[in-house]
């Protein structure tokens, strides 16, 4: 588990370097990768399957990005380190090339569940954040 968390931090840092993120945002964005991985691991220990743990981690990642955007006065996209279903996607393609369509289909299904969880979790938070901003602009709320 410690190795997963540390590689999540360094992987997120790698994204920061590749996309030339300003130095003052790098630690916060990399920490978001580590924390999101931790949330995923915690959620996966509670719920079996792919969808709910991934949805929870994606919602956390979007909340973290929105909070940092507010706190640091920068766009939320700078802090949203993407969750990528790389392993199952790789194996889906690998087994398709190997002509093992049963395993390829199983990994493709896993990839679709990860993608759905990421999309639902992030979209839910973004919709709520957008609604909050809209209400605030129109004089409803603090």
mmCIF file of N, CA and C in Angstrom:
data_model
loop_
_atom_site.group_PDB
_atom_site.id
_atom_site.type_symbol
_atom_site.label_atom_id
_atom_site.label_comp_id
_atom_site.label_asym_id
_atom_site.label_seq_id
_atom_site.Cartn_x
_atom_site.Cartn_y
_atom_site.Cartn_z
ATOM 1 N N UNK A 1 0.831 -1.188 0.000
ATOM 2 C CA UNK A 1 0.000 0.000 0.000
ATOM 3 C C UNK A 1 0.878 1.255 0.000
ATOM 4 N N UNK A 2 1.943 1.248 0.774
ATOM 5 C CA UNK A 2 2.846 2.413 0.833
ATOM 6 C C UNK A 2 3.469 2.654 -0.537
ATOM 7 N N UNK A 3 3.835 1.576 -1.210
ATOM 8 C CA UNK A 3 4.440 1.712 -2.544
ATOM 9 C C UNK A 3 3.429 2.328 -3.508
ATOM 10 N N UNK A 4 2.179 1.896 -3.442
ATOM 11 C CA UNK A 4 1.143 2.463 -4.310
ATOM 12 C C UNK A 4 0.973 3.960 -4.050
ATOM 13 N N UNK A 5 0.960 4.347 -2.790
ATOM 14 C CA UNK A 5 0.789 5.760 -2.456
ATOM 15 C C UNK A 5 1.979 6.591 -2.942
ATOM 16 N N UNK A 6 3.176 6.079 -2.729
ATOM 17 C CA UNK A 6 4.372 6.819 -3.174
ATOM 18 C C UNK A 6 4.446 6.908 -4.691
ATOM 19 N N UNK A 7 4.095 5.834 -5.385
ATOM 20 C CA UNK A 7 4.113 5.905 -6.845
ATOM 21 C C UNK A 7 2.992 6.799 -7.368
ATOM 22 N N UNK A 8 1.903 6.910 -6.638
ATOM 23 C CA UNK A 8 0.846 7.852 -7.025
ATOM 24 C C UNK A 8 1.350 9.284 -6.922
ATOM 25 N N UNK A 9 2.090 9.560 -5.863
ATOM 26 C CA UNK A 9 2.664 10.896 -5.701
ATOM 27 C C UNK A 9 3.653 11.194 -6.829
ATOM 28 N N UNK A 10 4.552 10.260 -7.102
ATOM 29 C CA UNK A 10 5.556 10.501 -8.143
ATOM 30 C C UNK A 10 4.927 10.506 -9.535
ATOM 31 N N UNK A 11 3.903 9.697 -9.744
ATOM 32 C CA UNK A 11 3.196 9.724 -11.026
ATOM 33 C C UNK A 11 2.517 11.063 -11.260
ATOM 34 N N UNK A 12 1.884 11.573 -10.224
ATOM 35 C CA UNK A 12 1.243 12.889 -10.326
ATOM 36 C C UNK A 12 2.289 13.975 -10.544
ATOM 37 N N UNK A 13 3.420 13.850 -9.861
ATOM 38 C CA UNK A 13 4.511 14.800 -10.065
ATOM 39 C C UNK A 13 5.006 14.738 -11.506
ATOM 40 N N UNK A 14 5.057 13.541 -12.054
ATOM 41 C CA UNK A 14 5.438 13.385 -13.461
ATOM 42 C C UNK A 14 4.487 14.127 -14.390
ATOM 43 N N UNK A 15 3.170 14.032 -14.133
ATOM 44 C CA UNK A 15 2.194 14.785 -14.924
ATOM 45 C C UNK A 15 2.463 16.283 -14.795
ATOM 46 N N UNK A 16 2.768 16.727 -13.588
ATOM 47 C CA UNK A 16 3.060 18.147 -13.362
ATOM 48 C C UNK A 16 4.251 18.600 -14.202
ATOM 49 N N UNK A 17 5.275 17.776 -14.237
ATOM 50 C CA UNK A 17 6.479 18.127 -14.997
ATOM 51 C C UNK A 17 6.218 18.096 -16.501
ATOM 52 N N UNK A 18 5.506 17.092 -16.963
ATOM 53 C CA UNK A 18 5.212 16.979 -18.391
ATOM 54 C C UNK A 18 4.389 18.169 -18.881
ATOM 55 N N UNK A 19 3.431 18.606 -18.056
ATOM 56 C CA UNK A 19 2.559 19.703 -18.461
ATOM 57 C C UNK A 19 3.030 21.064 -17.957
ATOM 58 N N UNK A 20 4.274 21.125 -17.465
ATOM 59 C CA UNK A 20 4.917 22.383 -17.063
ATOM 60 C C UNK A 20 4.086 23.188 -16.059
ATOM 61 N N UNK A 21 3.587 22.487 -15.055
ATOM 62 C CA UNK A 21 2.843 23.164 -13.993
ATOM 63 C C UNK A 21 3.798 24.055 -13.205
ATOM 64 N N UNK A 22 3.345 25.199 -12.794
ATOM 65 C CA UNK A 22 4.196 26.092 -11.998
ATOM 66 C C UNK A 22 4.633 25.401 -10.726
ATOM 67 N N UNK A 23 5.845 25.713 -10.303
ATOM 68 C CA UNK A 23 6.424 25.052 -9.126
ATOM 69 C C UNK A 23 5.561 25.218 -7.884
ATOM 70 N N UNK A 24 4.937 26.359 -7.731
ATOM 71 C CA UNK A 24 4.172 26.578 -6.504
ATOM 72 C C UNK A 24 2.930 25.697 -6.413
ATOM 73 N N UNK A 25 2.510 25.096 -7.529
ATOM 74 C CA UNK A 25 1.351 24.210 -7.529
ATOM 75 C C UNK A 25 1.732 22.728 -7.528
ATOM 76 N N UNK A 26 2.988 22.417 -7.788
ATOM 77 C CA UNK A 26 3.395 21.020 -7.985
ATOM 78 C C UNK A 26 3.164 20.140 -6.761
ATOM 79 N N UNK A 27 3.548 20.617 -5.594
ATOM 80 C CA UNK A 27 3.389 19.773 -4.412
ATOM 81 C C UNK A 27 1.915 19.500 -4.135
ATOM 82 N N UNK A 28 1.092 20.529 -4.215
ATOM 83 C CA UNK A 28 -0.340 20.359 -3.935
ATOM 84 C C UNK A 28 -0.984 19.395 -4.937
ATOM 85 N N UNK A 29 -0.619 19.521 -6.202
ATOM 86 C CA UNK A 29 -1.174 18.627 -7.219
ATOM 87 C C UNK A 29 -0.681 17.192 -7.011
ATOM 88 N N UNK A 30 0.586 17.037 -6.686
ATOM 89 C CA UNK A 30 1.142 15.697 -6.448
ATOM 90 C C UNK A 30 0.540 15.071 -5.196
ATOM 91 N N UNK A 31 0.343 15.872 -4.175
ATOM 92 C CA UNK A 31 -0.305 15.388 -2.969
ATOM 93 C C UNK A 31 -1.724 14.916 -3.284
ATOM 94 N N UNK A 32 -2.381 15.608 -4.189
ATOM 95 C CA UNK A 32 -3.714 15.186 -4.619
ATOM 96 C C UNK A 32 -3.694 13.796 -5.230
ATOM 97 N N UNK A 33 -2.667 13.479 -6.006
ATOM 98 C CA UNK A 33 -2.536 12.131 -6.556
ATOM 99 C C UNK A 33 -2.399 11.090 -5.469
ATOM 100 N N UNK A 34 -1.575 11.385 -4.474
ATOM 101 C CA UNK A 34 -1.379 10.472 -3.343
ATOM 102 C C UNK A 34 -2.674 10.302 -2.554
ATOM 103 N N UNK A 35 -3.336 11.410 -2.232
ATOM 104 C CA UNK A 35 -4.568 11.344 -1.442
ATOM 105 C C UNK A 35 -5.684 10.631 -2.194
ATOM 106 N N UNK A 36 -5.779 10.882 -3.484
ATOM 107 C CA UNK A 36 -6.808 10.227 -4.289
ATOM 108 C C UNK A 36 -6.586 8.723 -4.317
ATOM 109 N N UNK A 37 -5.335 8.314 -4.444
ATOM 110 C CA UNK A 37 -5.016 6.888 -4.399
ATOM 111 C C UNK A 37 -5.399 6.313 -3.037
ATOM 112 N N UNK A 38 -5.112 7.051 -1.972
ATOM 113 C CA UNK A 38 -5.485 6.599 -0.638
ATOM 114 C C UNK A 38 -6.986 6.447 -0.476
ATOM 115 N N UNK A 39 -7.736 7.394 -1.023
ATOM 116 C CA UNK A 39 -9.203 7.310 -0.966
ATOM 117 C C UNK A 39 -9.683 6.097 -1.750
ATOM 118 N N UNK A 40 -9.075 5.862 -2.918
ATOM 119 C CA UNK A 40 -9.463 4.694 -3.708
ATOM 120 C C UNK A 40 -9.191 3.405 -2.935
ATOM 121 N N UNK A 41 -8.001 3.297 -2.349
ATOM 122 C CA UNK A 41 -7.655 2.085 -1.600
ATOM 123 C C UNK A 41 -8.581 1.880 -0.402
ATOM 124 N N UNK A 42 -8.904 2.966 0.294
ATOM 125 C CA UNK A 42 -9.828 2.866 1.432
ATOM 126 C C UNK A 42 -11.223 2.446 0.968
ATOM 127 N N UNK A 43 -11.685 3.060 -0.120
ATOM 128 C CA UNK A 43 -13.015 2.719 -0.636
ATOM 129 C C UNK A 43 -13.049 1.284 -1.154
ATOM 130 N N UNK A 44 -11.956 0.839 -1.765
ATOM 131 C CA UNK A 44 -11.902 -0.537 -2.272
ATOM 132 C C UNK A 44 -11.897 -1.557 -1.137
ATOM 133 N N UNK A 45 -11.423 -1.146 0.039
ATOM 134 C CA UNK A 45 -11.464 -2.068 1.177
ATOM 135 C C UNK A 45 -12.864 -2.144 1.788
ATOM 136 N N UNK A 46 -13.684 -1.152 1.497
ATOM 137 C CA UNK A 46 -15.057 -1.131 2.018
ATOM 138 C C UNK A 46 -16.024 -1.792 1.037
ATOM 139 N N UNK A 47 -15.931 -1.397 -0.222
ATOM 140 C CA UNK A 47 -16.836 -1.903 -1.258
ATOM 141 C C UNK A 47 -16.075 -2.800 -2.210
ATOM 142 N N UNK A 48 -16.691 -3.887 -2.592
ATOM 143 C CA UNK A 48 -16.084 -4.731 -3.614
ATOM 144 C C UNK A 48 -16.471 -4.183 -4.980
ATOM 145 N N UNK A 49 -15.768 -4.598 -5.980
ATOM 146 C CA UNK A 49 -16.054 -4.148 -7.329
ATOM 147 C C UNK A 49 -15.204 -2.957 -7.721
ATOM 148 N N UNK A 50 -15.559 -2.382 -8.829
ATOM 149 C CA UNK A 50 -14.778 -1.308 -9.428
ATOM 150 C C UNK A 50 -15.491 0.031 -9.323
ATOM 151 N N UNK A 51 -16.765 0.053 -9.604
ATOM 152 C CA UNK A 51 -17.493 1.307 -9.801
ATOM 153 C C UNK A 51 -17.508 2.211 -8.566
ATOM 154 N N UNK A 52 -17.946 1.717 -7.420
ATOM 155 C CA UNK A 52 -18.067 2.584 -6.239
ATOM 156 C C UNK A 52 -16.725 3.114 -5.727
ATOM 157 N N UNK A 53 -15.684 2.281 -5.626
ATOM 158 C CA UNK A 53 -14.405 2.849 -5.200
ATOM 159 C C UNK A 53 -13.866 3.897 -6.174
ATOM 160 N N UNK A 54 -14.030 3.649 -7.463
ATOM 161 C CA UNK A 54 -13.544 4.603 -8.460
ATOM 162 C C UNK A 54 -14.355 5.893 -8.425
ATOM 163 N N UNK A 55 -15.672 5.771 -8.299
ATOM 164 C CA UNK A 55 -16.537 6.945 -8.195
ATOM 165 C C UNK A 55 -16.150 7.775 -6.971
ATOM 166 N N UNK A 56 -15.898 7.114 -5.854
ATOM 167 C CA UNK A 56 -15.511 7.812 -4.625
ATOM 168 C C UNK A 56 -14.188 8.545 -4.797
ATOM 169 N N UNK A 57 -13.203 7.875 -5.393
ATOM 170 C CA UNK A 57 -11.896 8.498 -5.606
ATOM 171 C C UNK A 57 -11.992 9.674 -6.578
ATOM 172 N N UNK A 58 -12.775 9.524 -7.629
ATOM 173 C CA UNK A 58 -12.925 10.609 -8.598
ATOM 174 C C UNK A 58 -13.641 11.807 -7.977
ATOM 175 N N UNK A 59 -14.651 11.530 -7.163
ATOM 176 C CA UNK A 59 -15.347 12.629 -6.482
ATOM 177 C C UNK A 59 -14.388 13.346 -5.532
ATOM 178 N N UNK A 60 -13.579 12.571 -4.818
ATOM 179 C CA UNK A 60 -12.587 13.198 -3.937
ATOM 180 C C UNK A 60 -11.604 14.048 -4.741
ATOM 181 N N UNK A 61 -11.109 13.509 -5.849
ATOM 182 C CA UNK A 61 -10.140 14.246 -6.674
ATOM 183 C C UNK A 61 -10.733 15.568 -7.157
ATOM 184 N N UNK A 62 -11.989 15.539 -7.580
ATOM 185 C CA UNK A 62 -12.639 16.766 -8.043
ATOM 186 C C UNK A 62 -12.862 17.747 -6.891
ATOM 187 N N UNK A 63 -13.265 17.235 -5.721
ATOM 188 C CA UNK A 63 -13.428 18.102 -4.544
ATOM 189 C C UNK A 63 -12.098 18.732 -4.138
ATOM 190 N N UNK A 64 -11.053 17.944 -4.136
ATOM 191 C CA UNK A 64 -9.710 18.433 -3.799
ATOM 192 C C UNK A 64 -9.289 19.530 -4.779
ATOM 193 N N UNK A 65 -9.527 19.290 -6.062
ATOM 194 C CA UNK A 65 -9.166 20.281 -7.076
ATOM 195 C C UNK A 65 -9.974 21.569 -6.911
ATOM 196 N N UNK A 66 -11.258 21.434 -6.620
ATOM 197 C CA UNK A 66 -12.096 22.625 -6.415
ATOM 198 C C UNK A 66 -11.638 23.405 -5.176
ATOM 199 N N UNK A 67 -11.315 22.687 -4.105
ATOM 200 C CA UNK A 67 -10.841 23.358 -2.899
ATOM 201 C C UNK A 67 -9.535 24.098 -3.161
ATOM 202 N N UNK A 68 -8.587 23.440 -3.808
ATOM 203 C CA UNK A 68 -7.311 24.096 -4.089
ATOM 204 C C UNK A 68 -7.476 25.269 -5.050
ATOM 205 N N UNK A 69 -8.394 25.148 -5.983
ATOM 206 C CA UNK A 69 -8.651 26.265 -6.892
ATOM 207 C C UNK A 69 -9.109 27.485 -6.102
ATOM 208 N N UNK A 70 -10.007 27.258 -5.161
ATOM 209 C CA UNK A 70 -10.474 28.354 -4.317
ATOM 210 C C UNK A 70 -9.346 28.869 -3.424
ATOM 211 N N UNK A 71 -8.620 27.967 -2.789
ATOM 212 C CA UNK A 71 -7.594 28.330 -1.818
ATOM 213 C C UNK A 71 -6.395 29.018 -2.471
ATOM 214 N N UNK A 72 -5.978 28.540 -3.630
ATOM 215 C CA UNK A 72 -4.776 29.069 -4.272
ATOM 216 C C UNK A 72 -5.081 30.054 -5.396
ATOM 217 N N UNK A 73 -6.354 30.260 -5.686
ATOM 218 C CA UNK A 73 -6.730 31.214 -6.717
ATOM 219 C C UNK A 73 -6.268 30.812 -8.108
ATOM 220 N N UNK A 74 -6.415 29.550 -8.424
ATOM 221 C CA UNK A 74 -5.999 29.025 -9.725
ATOM 222 C C UNK A 74 -7.115 28.129 -10.265
ATOM 223 N N UNK A 75 -7.085 27.824 -11.551
ATOM 224 C CA UNK A 75 -8.117 26.939 -12.105
ATOM 225 C C UNK A 75 -8.050 25.536 -11.507
ATOM 226 N N UNK A 76 -9.200 24.948 -11.315
ATOM 227 C CA UNK A 76 -9.264 23.613 -10.718
ATOM 228 C C UNK A 76 -8.570 22.564 -11.573
ATOM 229 N N UNK A 77 -8.562 22.762 -12.874
ATOM 230 C CA UNK A 77 -7.939 21.767 -13.752
ATOM 231 C C UNK A 77 -6.448 21.594 -13.485
ATOM 232 N N UNK A 78 -5.812 22.573 -12.881
ATOM 233 C CA UNK A 78 -4.393 22.431 -12.550
ATOM 234 C C UNK A 78 -4.161 21.366 -11.490
ATOM 235 N N UNK A 79 -5.153 21.130 -10.668
ATOM 236 C CA UNK A 79 -4.992 20.215 -9.541
ATOM 237 C C UNK A 79 -5.704 18.889 -9.733
ATOM 238 N N UNK A 80 -6.364 18.743 -10.846
ATOM 239 C CA UNK A 80 -7.100 17.507 -11.107
ATOM 240 C C UNK A 80 -6.182 16.547 -11.845
ATOM 241 N N UNK A 81 -5.526 15.712 -11.085
ATOM 242 C CA UNK A 81 -4.668 14.696 -11.682
ATOM 243 C C UNK A 81 -5.581 13.564 -12.154
ATOM 244 N N UNK A 82 -5.526 13.250 -13.420
ATOM 245 C CA UNK A 82 -6.503 12.295 -13.952
ATOM 246 C C UNK A 82 -6.303 10.888 -13.410
ATOM 247 N N UNK A 83 -7.418 10.240 -13.200
ATOM 248 C CA UNK A 83 -7.413 8.816 -12.897
ATOM 249 C C UNK A 83 -7.488 8.104 -14.241
ATOM 250 N N UNK A 84 -6.593 7.198 -14.484
ATOM 251 C CA UNK A 84 -6.558 6.526 -15.780
ATOM 252 C C UNK A 84 -6.640 5.023 -15.549
ATOM 253 N N UNK A 85 -7.599 4.369 -16.194
ATOM 254 C CA UNK A 85 -7.697 2.911 -16.035
ATOM 255 C C UNK A 85 -6.677 2.200 -16.927
ATOM 256 N N UNK A 86 -5.406 2.472 -16.708
ATOM 257 C CA UNK A 86 -4.352 1.996 -17.588
ATOM 258 C C UNK A 86 -4.181 0.494 -17.626
ATOM 259 N N UNK A 87 -4.162 -0.146 -16.469
ATOM 260 C CA UNK A 87 -3.920 -1.586 -16.426
ATOM 261 C C UNK A 87 -4.985 -2.376 -17.181
ATOM 262 N N UNK A 88 -6.273 -2.192 -16.865
ATOM 263 C CA UNK A 88 -7.255 -3.000 -17.602
ATOM 264 C C UNK A 88 -7.326 -2.630 -19.085
ATOM 265 N N UNK A 89 -7.089 -1.368 -19.414
ATOM 266 C CA UNK A 89 -7.095 -0.972 -20.822
ATOM 267 C C UNK A 89 -5.953 -1.645 -21.571
ATOM 268 N N UNK A 90 -4.779 -1.667 -20.957
ATOM 269 C CA UNK A 90 -3.626 -2.330 -21.562
ATOM 270 C C UNK A 90 -3.932 -3.804 -21.815
ATOM 271 N N UNK A 91 -4.449 -4.490 -20.802
ATOM 272 C CA UNK A 91 -4.718 -5.917 -20.959
ATOM 273 C C UNK A 91 -5.866 -6.188 -21.923
ATOM 274 N N UNK A 92 -6.832 -5.301 -22.001
ATOM 275 C CA UNK A 92 -7.901 -5.481 -22.992
ATOM 276 C C UNK A 92 -7.316 -5.464 -24.404
ATOM 277 N N UNK A 93 -6.418 -4.513 -24.650
ATOM 278 C CA UNK A 93 -5.784 -4.436 -25.970
ATOM 279 C C UNK A 93 -4.829 -5.613 -26.202
ATOM 280 N N UNK A 94 -4.079 -5.972 -25.159
ATOM 281 C CA UNK A 94 -3.120 -7.070 -25.270
ATOM 282 C C UNK A 94 -3.825 -8.369 -25.654
ATOM 283 N N UNK A 95 -4.895 -8.685 -24.933
ATOM 284 C CA UNK A 95 -5.587 -9.935 -25.215
ATOM 285 C C UNK A 95 -6.361 -9.880 -26.531
ATOM 286 N N UNK A 96 -6.758 -8.701 -26.961
ATOM 287 C CA UNK A 96 -7.397 -8.579 -28.280
ATOM 288 C C UNK A 96 -6.377 -8.897 -29.380
ATOM 289 N N UNK A 97 -5.158 -8.397 -29.221
ATOM 290 C CA UNK A 97 -4.105 -8.684 -30.196
ATOM 291 C C UNK A 97 -3.736 -10.169 -30.161
ATOM 292 N N UNK A 98 -3.782 -10.772 -28.971
ATOM 293 C CA UNK A 98 -3.485 -12.198 -28.816
ATOM 294 C C UNK A 98 -4.661 -13.086 -29.254
ATOM 295 N N UNK A 99 -5.751 -12.473 -29.680
ATOM 296 C CA UNK A 99 -6.954 -13.162 -30.162
ATOM 297 C C UNK A 99 -7.685 -13.943 -29.056
ATOM 298 N N UNK A 100 -7.497 -13.535 -27.799
ATOM 299 C CA UNK A 100 -8.234 -14.132 -26.684
ATOM 300 C C UNK A 100 -9.369 -13.171 -26.339
ATOM 301 N N UNK A 101 -10.457 -13.310 -27.071
ATOM 302 C CA UNK A 101 -11.544 -12.341 -26.972
ATOM 303 C C UNK A 101 -12.295 -12.412 -25.644
ATOM 304 N N UNK A 102 -12.304 -13.566 -24.992
ATOM 305 C CA UNK A 102 -12.972 -13.657 -23.686
ATOM 306 C C UNK A 102 -12.255 -12.792 -22.645
ATOM 307 N N UNK A 103 -10.928 -12.940 -22.552
ATOM 308 C CA UNK A 103 -10.173 -12.115 -21.602
ATOM 309 C C UNK A 103 -10.188 -10.657 -22.028
ATOM 310 N N UNK A 104 -10.100 -10.408 -23.313
ATOM 311 C CA UNK A 104 -10.148 -9.028 -23.793
ATOM 312 C C UNK A 104 -11.466 -8.363 -23.414
ATOM 313 N N UNK A 105 -12.552 -9.076 -23.570
ATOM 314 C CA UNK A 105 -13.870 -8.524 -23.223
ATOM 315 C C UNK A 105 -13.986 -8.269 -21.719
ATOM 316 N N UNK A 106 -13.418 -9.173 -20.913
ATOM 317 C CA UNK A 106 -13.463 -8.982 -19.467
ATOM 318 C C UNK A 106 -12.695 -7.728 -19.056
ATOM 319 N N UNK A 107 -11.505 -7.542 -19.601
ATOM 320 C CA UNK A 107 -10.729 -6.352 -19.271
ATOM 321 C C UNK A 107 -11.363 -5.090 -19.865
ATOM 322 N N UNK A 108 -12.007 -5.203 -21.014
ATOM 323 C CA UNK A 108 -12.706 -4.045 -21.593
ATOM 324 C C UNK A 108 -13.882 -3.644 -20.694
ATOM 325 N N UNK A 109 -14.569 -4.633 -20.124
ATOM 326 C CA UNK A 109 -15.668 -4.339 -19.193
ATOM 327 C C UNK A 109 -15.136 -3.626 -17.953
ATOM 328 N N UNK A 110 -14.004 -4.095 -17.427
ATOM 329 C CA UNK A 110 -13.385 -3.436 -16.275
ATOM 330 C C UNK A 110 -13.004 -1.997 -16.616
ATOM 331 N N UNK A 111 -12.429 -1.798 -17.797
ATOM 332 C CA UNK A 111 -12.047 -0.450 -18.234
ATOM 333 C C UNK A 111 -13.266 0.458 -18.304
ATOM 334 N N UNK A 112 -14.361 -0.064 -18.840
ATOM 335 C CA UNK A 112 -15.586 0.731 -18.937
ATOM 336 C C UNK A 112 -16.119 1.097 -17.555
ATOM 337 N N UNK A 113 -16.041 0.173 -16.605
ATOM 338 C CA UNK A 113 -16.496 0.481 -15.248
ATOM 339 C C UNK A 113 -15.624 1.542 -14.587
ATOM 340 N N UNK A 114 -14.305 1.449 -14.769
ATOM 341 C CA UNK A 114 -13.417 2.497 -14.246
ATOM 342 C C UNK A 114 -13.755 3.846 -14.874
ATOM 343 N N UNK A 115 -13.908 3.864 -16.192
ATOM 344 C CA UNK A 115 -14.208 5.120 -16.888
ATOM 345 C C UNK A 115 -15.543 5.697 -16.423
ATOM 346 N N UNK A 116 -16.537 4.845 -16.240
ATOM 347 C CA UNK A 116 -17.838 5.305 -15.762
ATOM 348 C C UNK A 116 -17.735 5.876 -14.348
ATOM 349 N N UNK A 117 -17.005 5.204 -13.484
ATOM 350 C CA UNK A 117 -16.808 5.703 -12.121
ATOM 351 C C UNK A 117 -16.101 7.049 -12.099
ATOM 352 N N UNK A 118 -15.069 7.196 -12.928
ATOM 353 C CA UNK A 118 -14.343 8.467 -13.002
ATOM 354 C C UNK A 118 -15.269 9.571 -13.490
ATOM 355 N N UNK A 119 -16.005 9.291 -14.550
ATOM 356 C CA UNK A 119 -16.898 10.303 -15.123
ATOM 357 C C UNK A 119 -18.015 10.689 -14.152
ATOM 358 N N UNK A 120 -18.630 9.713 -13.517
ATOM 359 C CA UNK A 120 -19.726 10.005 -12.591
ATOM 360 C C UNK A 120 -19.249 10.759 -11.351
ATOM 361 N N UNK A 121 -18.150 10.313 -10.773
ATOM 362 C CA UNK A 121 -17.642 10.969 -9.561
ATOM 363 C C UNK A 121 -17.246 12.406 -9.793
ATOM 364 N N UNK A 122 -16.479 12.640 -10.845
ATOM 365 C CA UNK A 122 -16.043 14.006 -11.144
ATOM 366 C C UNK A 122 -17.223 14.879 -11.565
ATOM 367 N N UNK A 123 -18.112 14.337 -12.384
ATOM 368 C CA UNK A 123 -19.259 15.127 -12.867
ATOM 369 C C UNK A 123 -20.185 15.533 -11.739
ATOM 370 N N UNK A 124 -20.379 14.644 -10.790
ATOM 371 C CA UNK A 124 -21.230 14.960 -9.647
ATOM 372 C C UNK A 124 -20.685 16.153 -8.871
ATOM 373 N N UNK A 125 -19.401 16.133 -8.584
ATOM 374 C CA UNK A 125 -18.784 17.239 -7.840
ATOM 375 C C UNK A 125 -18.814 18.516 -8.656
ATOM 376 N N UNK A 126 -18.488 18.424 -9.945
ATOM 377 C CA UNK A 126 -18.490 19.631 -10.781
ATOM 378 C C UNK A 126 -19.877 20.228 -10.908
ATOM 379 N N UNK A 127 -20.892 19.378 -11.008
ATOM 380 C CA UNK A 127 -22.265 19.882 -11.096
ATOM 381 C C UNK A 127 -22.644 20.612 -9.806
ATOM 382 N N UNK A 128 -22.304 20.038 -8.663
ATOM 383 C CA UNK A 128 -22.611 20.690 -7.389
ATOM 384 C C UNK A 128 -21.818 21.987 -7.217
ATOM 385 N N UNK A 129 -20.553 21.984 -7.614
ATOM 386 C CA UNK A 129 -19.739 23.201 -7.513
ATOM 387 C C UNK A 129 -20.280 24.287 -8.438
ATOM 388 N N UNK A 130 -20.695 23.900 -9.633
ATOM 389 C CA UNK A 130 -21.250 24.873 -10.574
ATOM 390 C C UNK A 130 -22.581 25.426 -10.048
ATOM 391 N N UNK A 131 -23.391 24.556 -9.465
ATOM 392 C CA UNK A 131 -24.662 25.005 -8.892
ATOM 393 C C UNK A 131 -24.403 25.990 -7.748
ATOM 394 N N UNK A 132 -23.422 25.693 -6.919
ATOM 395 C CA UNK A 132 -23.073 26.584 -5.806
ATOM 396 C C UNK A 132 -22.623 27.949 -6.314
ATOM 397 N N UNK A 133 -21.763 27.950 -7.339
ATOM 398 C CA UNK A 133 -21.313 29.222 -7.923
ATOM 399 C C UNK A 133 -22.473 30.002 -8.520
ATOM 400 N N UNK A 134 -23.362 29.306 -9.199
ATOM 401 C CA UNK A 134 -24.512 29.958 -9.813
ATOM 402 C C UNK A 134 -25.428 30.576 -8.761
ATOM 403 N N UNK A 135 -25.691 29.817 -7.692
ATOM 404 C CA UNK A 135 -26.535 30.349 -6.625
ATOM 405 C C UNK A 135 -25.884 31.549 -5.942
ATOM 406 N N UNK A 136 -24.592 31.469 -5.758
ATOM 407 C CA UNK A 136 -23.866 32.563 -5.123
ATOM 408 C C UNK A 136 -23.900 33.830 -5.979
ATOM 409 N N UNK A 137 -23.763 33.660 -7.285
ATOM 410 C CA UNK A 137 -23.820 34.814 -8.201
ATOM 411 C C UNK A 137 -25.182 35.475 -8.201
ATOM 412 N N UNK A 138 -26.213 34.677 -7.981
ATOM 413 C CA UNK A 138 -27.570 35.214 -7.992
ATOM 414 C C UNK A 138 -28.074 35.622 -6.613
ATOM 415 N N UNK A 139 -27.180 35.700 -5.641
ATOM 416 C CA UNK A 139 -27.534 36.220 -4.339
ATOM 417 C C UNK A 139 -28.103 35.215 -3.358
ATOM 418 N N UNK A 140 -28.047 33.918 -3.682
ATOM 419 C CA UNK A 140 -28.531 32.869 -2.773
ATOM 420 C C UNK A 140 -27.334 32.257 -2.076
ATOM 421 N N UNK A 141 -27.155 32.474 -0.827
ATOM 422 C CA UNK A 141 -26.040 31.869 -0.094
ATOM 423 C C UNK A 141 -24.921 32.848 0.149
ATOM 424 N N UNK A 142 -23.925 32.377 0.845
ATOM 425 C CA UNK A 142 -22.807 33.246 1.244
ATOM 426 C C UNK A 142 -21.786 33.354 0.186
#
